[in-house]
Coordinates of C-alpha atoms in Angstrom, one line a residue:
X1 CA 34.3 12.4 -3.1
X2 CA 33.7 8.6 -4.9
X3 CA 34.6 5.7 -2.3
X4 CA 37.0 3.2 -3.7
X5 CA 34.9 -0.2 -4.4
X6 CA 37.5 -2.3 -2.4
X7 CA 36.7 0.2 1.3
X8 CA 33.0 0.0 0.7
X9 CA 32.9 -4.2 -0.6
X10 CA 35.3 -4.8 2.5
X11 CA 32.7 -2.6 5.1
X12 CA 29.9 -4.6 3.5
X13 CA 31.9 -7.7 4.3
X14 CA 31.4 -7.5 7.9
X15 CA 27.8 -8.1 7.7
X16 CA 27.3 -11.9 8.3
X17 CA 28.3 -10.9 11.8
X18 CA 26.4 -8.4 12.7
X19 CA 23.6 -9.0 14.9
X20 CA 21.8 -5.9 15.8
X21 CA 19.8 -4.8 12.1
X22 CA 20.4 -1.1 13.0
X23 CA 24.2 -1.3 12.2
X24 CA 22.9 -2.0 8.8
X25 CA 22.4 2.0 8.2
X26 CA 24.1 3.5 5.4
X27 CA 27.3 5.7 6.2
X28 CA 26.4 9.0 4.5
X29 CA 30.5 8.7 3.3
X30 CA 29.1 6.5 1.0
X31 CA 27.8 8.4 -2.0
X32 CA 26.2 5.8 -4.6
X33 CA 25.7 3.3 -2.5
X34 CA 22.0 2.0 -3.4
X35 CA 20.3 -0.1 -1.1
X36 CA 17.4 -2.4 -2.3
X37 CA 15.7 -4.6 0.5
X38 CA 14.1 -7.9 -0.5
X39 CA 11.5 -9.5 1.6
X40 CA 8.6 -12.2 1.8
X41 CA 6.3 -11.0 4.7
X42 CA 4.3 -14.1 5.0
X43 CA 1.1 -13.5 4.0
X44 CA 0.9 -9.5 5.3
X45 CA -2.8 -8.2 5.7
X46 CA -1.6 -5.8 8.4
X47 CA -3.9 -7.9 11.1
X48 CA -1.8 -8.8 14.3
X49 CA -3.5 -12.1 15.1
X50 CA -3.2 -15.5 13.3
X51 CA -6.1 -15.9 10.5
X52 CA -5.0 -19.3 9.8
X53 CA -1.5 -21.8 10.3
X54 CA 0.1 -19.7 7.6
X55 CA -0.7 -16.1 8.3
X56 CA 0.0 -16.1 12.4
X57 CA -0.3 -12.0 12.2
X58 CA 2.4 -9.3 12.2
X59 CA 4.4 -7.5 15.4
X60 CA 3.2 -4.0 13.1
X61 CA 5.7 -2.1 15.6
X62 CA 8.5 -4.2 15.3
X63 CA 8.2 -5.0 11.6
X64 CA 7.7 -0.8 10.9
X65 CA 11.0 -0.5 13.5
X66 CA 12.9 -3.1 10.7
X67 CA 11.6 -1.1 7.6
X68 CA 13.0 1.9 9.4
X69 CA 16.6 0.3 10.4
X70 CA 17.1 -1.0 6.8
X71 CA 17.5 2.5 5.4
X72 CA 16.6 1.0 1.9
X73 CA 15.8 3.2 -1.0
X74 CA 13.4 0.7 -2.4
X75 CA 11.8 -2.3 -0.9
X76 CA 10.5 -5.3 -3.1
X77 CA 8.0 -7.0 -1.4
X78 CA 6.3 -10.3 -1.5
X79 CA 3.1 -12.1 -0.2
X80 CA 1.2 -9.0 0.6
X81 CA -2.5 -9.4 0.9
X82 CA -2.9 -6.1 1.7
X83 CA -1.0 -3.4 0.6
X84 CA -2.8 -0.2 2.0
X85 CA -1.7 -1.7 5.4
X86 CA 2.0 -1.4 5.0
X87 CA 1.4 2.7 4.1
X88 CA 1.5 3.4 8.0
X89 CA 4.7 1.3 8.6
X90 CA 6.9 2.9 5.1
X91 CA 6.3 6.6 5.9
X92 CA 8.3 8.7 2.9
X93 CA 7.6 6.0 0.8
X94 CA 5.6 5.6 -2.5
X95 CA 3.8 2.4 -2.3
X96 CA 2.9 0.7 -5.7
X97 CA 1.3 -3.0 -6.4
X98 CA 0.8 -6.0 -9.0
X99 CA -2.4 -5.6 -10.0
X100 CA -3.3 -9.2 -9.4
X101 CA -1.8 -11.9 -7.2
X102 CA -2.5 -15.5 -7.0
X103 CA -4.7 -18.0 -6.0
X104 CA -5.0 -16.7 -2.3
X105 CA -4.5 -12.9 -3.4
X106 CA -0.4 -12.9 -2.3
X107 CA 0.4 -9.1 -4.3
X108 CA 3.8 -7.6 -5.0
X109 CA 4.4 -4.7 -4.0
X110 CA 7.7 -2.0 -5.1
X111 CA 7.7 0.6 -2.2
X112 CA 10.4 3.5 -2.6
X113 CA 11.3 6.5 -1.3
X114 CA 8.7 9.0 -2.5
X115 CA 12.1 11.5 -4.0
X116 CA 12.8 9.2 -6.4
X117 CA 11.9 9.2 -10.2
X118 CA 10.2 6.3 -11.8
X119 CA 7.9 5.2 -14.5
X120 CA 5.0 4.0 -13.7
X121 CA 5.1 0.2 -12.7
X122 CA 3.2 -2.5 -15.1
X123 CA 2.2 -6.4 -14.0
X124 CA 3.7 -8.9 -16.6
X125 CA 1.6 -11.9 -16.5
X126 CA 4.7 -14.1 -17.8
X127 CA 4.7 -16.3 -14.8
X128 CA 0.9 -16.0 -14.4
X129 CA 0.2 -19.2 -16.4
X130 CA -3.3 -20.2 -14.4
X131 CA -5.3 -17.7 -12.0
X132 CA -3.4 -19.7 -9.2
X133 CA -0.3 -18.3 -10.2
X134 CA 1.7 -15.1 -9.4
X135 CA 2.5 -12.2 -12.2
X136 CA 5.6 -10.1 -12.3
X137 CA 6.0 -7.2 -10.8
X138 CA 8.1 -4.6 -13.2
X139 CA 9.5 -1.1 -12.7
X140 CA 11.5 1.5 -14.3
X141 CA 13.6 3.6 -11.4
X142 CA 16.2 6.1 -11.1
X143 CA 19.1 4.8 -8.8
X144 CA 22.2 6.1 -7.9
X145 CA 22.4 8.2 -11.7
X146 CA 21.4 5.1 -13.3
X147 CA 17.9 4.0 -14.7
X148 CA 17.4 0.4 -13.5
X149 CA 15.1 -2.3 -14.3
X150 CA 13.8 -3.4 -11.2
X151 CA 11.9 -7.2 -11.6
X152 CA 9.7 -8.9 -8.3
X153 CA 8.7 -12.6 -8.9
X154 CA 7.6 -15.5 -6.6
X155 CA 6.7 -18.8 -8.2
X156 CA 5.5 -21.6 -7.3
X157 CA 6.0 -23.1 -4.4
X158 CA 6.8 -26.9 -2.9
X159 CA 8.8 -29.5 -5.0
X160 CA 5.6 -30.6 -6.4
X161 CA 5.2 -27.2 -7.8
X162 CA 8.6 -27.8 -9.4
X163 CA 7.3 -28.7 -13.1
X164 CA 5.1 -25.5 -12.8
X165 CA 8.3 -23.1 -11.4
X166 CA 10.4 -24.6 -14.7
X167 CA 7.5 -23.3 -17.1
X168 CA 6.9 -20.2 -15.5
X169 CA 10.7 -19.3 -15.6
X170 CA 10.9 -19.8 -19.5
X171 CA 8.2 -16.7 -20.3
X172 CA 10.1 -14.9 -17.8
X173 CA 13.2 -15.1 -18.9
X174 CA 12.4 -14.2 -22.4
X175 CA 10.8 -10.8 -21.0
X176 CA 13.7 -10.4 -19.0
X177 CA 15.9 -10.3 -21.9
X178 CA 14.0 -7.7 -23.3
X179 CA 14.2 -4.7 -20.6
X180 CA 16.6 -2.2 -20.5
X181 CA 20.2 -2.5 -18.5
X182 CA 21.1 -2.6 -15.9
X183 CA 18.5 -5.2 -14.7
X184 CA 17.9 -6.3 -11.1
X185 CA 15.6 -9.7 -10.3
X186 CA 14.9 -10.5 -6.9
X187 CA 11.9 -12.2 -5.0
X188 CA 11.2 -15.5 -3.9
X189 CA 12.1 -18.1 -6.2
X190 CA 11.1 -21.4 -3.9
X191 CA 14.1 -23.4 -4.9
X192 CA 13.0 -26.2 -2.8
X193 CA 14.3 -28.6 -6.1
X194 CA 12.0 -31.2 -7.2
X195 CA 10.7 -34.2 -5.5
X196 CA 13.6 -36.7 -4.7
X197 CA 15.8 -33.8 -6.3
X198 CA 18.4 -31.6 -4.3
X199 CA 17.5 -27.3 -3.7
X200 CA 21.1 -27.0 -5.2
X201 CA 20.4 -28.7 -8.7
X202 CA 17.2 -26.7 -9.0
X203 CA 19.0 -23.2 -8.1
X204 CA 21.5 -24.5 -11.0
X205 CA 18.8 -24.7 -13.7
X206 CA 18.0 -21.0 -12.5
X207 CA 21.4 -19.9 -13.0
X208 CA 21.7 -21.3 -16.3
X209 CA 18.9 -20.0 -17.5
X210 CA 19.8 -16.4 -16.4
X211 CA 23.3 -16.6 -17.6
X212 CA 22.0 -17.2 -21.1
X213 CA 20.4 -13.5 -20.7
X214 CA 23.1 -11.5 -19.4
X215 CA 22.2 -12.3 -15.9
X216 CA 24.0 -13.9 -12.6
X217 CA 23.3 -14.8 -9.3
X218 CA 24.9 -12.8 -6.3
X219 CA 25.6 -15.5 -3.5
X220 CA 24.5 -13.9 0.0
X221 CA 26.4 -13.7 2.8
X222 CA 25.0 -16.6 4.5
X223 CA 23.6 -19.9 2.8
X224 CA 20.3 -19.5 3.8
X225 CA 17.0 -17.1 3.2
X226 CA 14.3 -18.8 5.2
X227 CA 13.1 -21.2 7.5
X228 CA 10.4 -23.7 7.8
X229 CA 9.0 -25.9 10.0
X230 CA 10.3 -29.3 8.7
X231 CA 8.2 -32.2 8.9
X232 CA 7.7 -33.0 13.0
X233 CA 5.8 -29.4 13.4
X234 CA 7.8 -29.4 16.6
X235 CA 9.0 -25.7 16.5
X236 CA 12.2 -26.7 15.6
X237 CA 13.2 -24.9 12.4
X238 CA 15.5 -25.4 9.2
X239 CA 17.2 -23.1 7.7
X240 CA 16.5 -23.6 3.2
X241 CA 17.3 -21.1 0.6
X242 CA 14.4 -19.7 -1.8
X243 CA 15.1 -16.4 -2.2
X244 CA 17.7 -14.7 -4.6
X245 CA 19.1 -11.8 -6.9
X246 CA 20.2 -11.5 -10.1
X247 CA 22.4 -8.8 -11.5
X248 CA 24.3 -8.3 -14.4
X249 CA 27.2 -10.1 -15.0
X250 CA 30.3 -8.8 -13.8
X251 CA 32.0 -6.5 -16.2
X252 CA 34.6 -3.4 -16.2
X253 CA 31.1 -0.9 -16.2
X254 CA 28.8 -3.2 -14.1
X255 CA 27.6 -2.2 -10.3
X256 CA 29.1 -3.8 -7.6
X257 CA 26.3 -5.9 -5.6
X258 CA 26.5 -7.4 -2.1
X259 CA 24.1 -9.3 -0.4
X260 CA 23.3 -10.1 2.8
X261 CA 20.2 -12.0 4.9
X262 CA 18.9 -10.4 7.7
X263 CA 17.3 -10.6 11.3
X264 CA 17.2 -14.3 12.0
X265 CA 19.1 -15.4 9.0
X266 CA 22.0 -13.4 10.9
X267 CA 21.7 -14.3 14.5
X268 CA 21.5 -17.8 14.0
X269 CA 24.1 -17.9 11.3
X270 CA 22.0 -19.9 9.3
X271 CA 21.9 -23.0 12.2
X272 CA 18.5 -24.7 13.0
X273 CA 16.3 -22.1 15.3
X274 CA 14.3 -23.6 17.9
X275 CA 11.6 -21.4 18.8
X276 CA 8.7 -22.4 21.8
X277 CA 6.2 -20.3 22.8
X278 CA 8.2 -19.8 26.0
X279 CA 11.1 -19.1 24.1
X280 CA 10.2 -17.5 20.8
X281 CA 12.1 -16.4 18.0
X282 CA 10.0 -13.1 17.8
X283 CA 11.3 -12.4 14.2
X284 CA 10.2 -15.8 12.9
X285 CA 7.3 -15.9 14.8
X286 CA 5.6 -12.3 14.5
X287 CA 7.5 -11.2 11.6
X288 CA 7.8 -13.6 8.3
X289 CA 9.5 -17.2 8.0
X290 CA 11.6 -15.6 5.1
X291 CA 15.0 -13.3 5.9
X292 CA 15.2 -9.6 4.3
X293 CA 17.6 -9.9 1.6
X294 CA 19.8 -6.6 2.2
X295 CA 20.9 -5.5 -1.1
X296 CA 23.6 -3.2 -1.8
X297 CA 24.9 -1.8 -4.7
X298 CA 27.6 0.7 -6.0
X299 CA 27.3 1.9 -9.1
X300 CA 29.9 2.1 -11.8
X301 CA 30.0 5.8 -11.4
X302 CA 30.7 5.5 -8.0
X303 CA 33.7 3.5 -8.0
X304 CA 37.3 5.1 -8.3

């Protein structure tokens, strides 16, 4: 039997405060409910100790015990320098790749459960504009009854990169308009706004540009996707918002989406994390800077 929309939007309400990630499992009363997981892993080459300032290593047990708890039928992942390592920690899943990545290798990766039917996945080099830049990572799967155009991007980063982010989003919306509906677009966008420029105007131009191809943004839970280490380097951490999703606009035959940031996102509620080596933030420190964005959706044929 269909769940109403308004049970399952007020059940996915609650999220923002819930702490512990394994409340996050799907209720199997809730047919249709589709959950894609979106996640920068920091730089993942499955090694567990630091190779450099920005790749610190991975908790491997703790970050396989997330993947587990997430339930997702699909994971979109970014920053992953190796993806042969992450087979071990996504067991059931079919594990797929960009076929390039940037100027330090950082690969997209689509990982889903290995029952479900898809075309095979293709790397658009729209936002690849130099060899230092990221492609697109596009696939065709079947989700909930529906067959969706699922879309994996991470652009430039740093407000310097902000002229380069602009270009690489015109190309990509153009391809964008051209896949079949329903479309999802999630990854990490780096909306960090230009130099002397707020992250808020930046995510504007974004949303503008999306609109004009049948696309919105779905706010998150919580107003923040990531942290960073400020400008001191002195552990204390501030919360910024770089990743997102787009969906199609809201209409009478369009899936319901909710979003929601995970792990540290969640716990801290999006307040500055202060995180020693005494004291760490195990999550931030051993896991990735970024917060899973927990995506679900209800499809049109779901909802009564």
């Amino acid at each position: 039997m269909a769940v109403s929309r308004r049970s399952v939007l007020l059940g996915l309400g609650t999220w923002s405060a819930v702490g512990a990630h394994a409340l996050w499992r799907r209720h199997a009363a809730s047919p249709g409910l589709v959950r894609v997981v979106s996640w920068n892993l920091r730089n993942f080459s499955g090694a567990t100790t630091p190779t450099s300032r920005h790749a610190p290593g991975h908790d491997l047990a703790r970050l396989a015990d997330h993947f587990a708890a997430f339930d997702a039928d699909v994971f979109c992942l970014q920053e992953v320098l190796n993806p042969a390592a992450l087979g071990p920690l996504l067991p059931g899943y079919t594990l797929e790749a960009s076929a390039t990545g940037g100027a330090h290798g950082q690969r997209l990766v689509i990982a889903r459960r290995a029952n479900l039917r898809a075309d095979p996945p293709f790397t658009d080099p729209c936002t690849a504009l130099n060899p230092g830049l990221r492609p697109t990572l596009v696939q065709s799967l079947l989700l909930g009854g529906q067959r969706w155009s699922i879309v994996v991007v991470h652009l430039k980063a740093t407000p310097s990169g902000h002229p380069i982010r602009q270009a690489q989003r015109r190309p990509l919306v153009q391809m964008l308009e051209g896949l079949p509906r329903p479309r999802l677009v999630v990854g990490d966008f780096n909306t960090t706004g230009a130099r002397g420029d707020s992250p808020a105007s930046e995510i504007t131009s974004v949303c503008d540009e999306f609109a004009a191809v049948g696309l919105h943004r779905v706010r998150p839970s919580l107003p923040c996707t990531a942290y960073w280490e400020g400008s001191r380097f002195d552990r204390f951490s501030e919360p910024s918002v770089l990743d997102h999703v787009f969906a199609e606009r809201a209409a009478p035959t369009a899936p319901a989406v909710q979003v929601a940031p995970g792990l540290q996102c969640s716990r801290s509620g999006c307040a500055p994390i202060t995180s020693t080596p005494a004291y760490p933030d195990l999550d931030l420190e051993r896991v990735s800077d970024h917060c899973p964005l927990i995506i679900d959706v209800l499809g049109a044929a779901a909802v009564s």
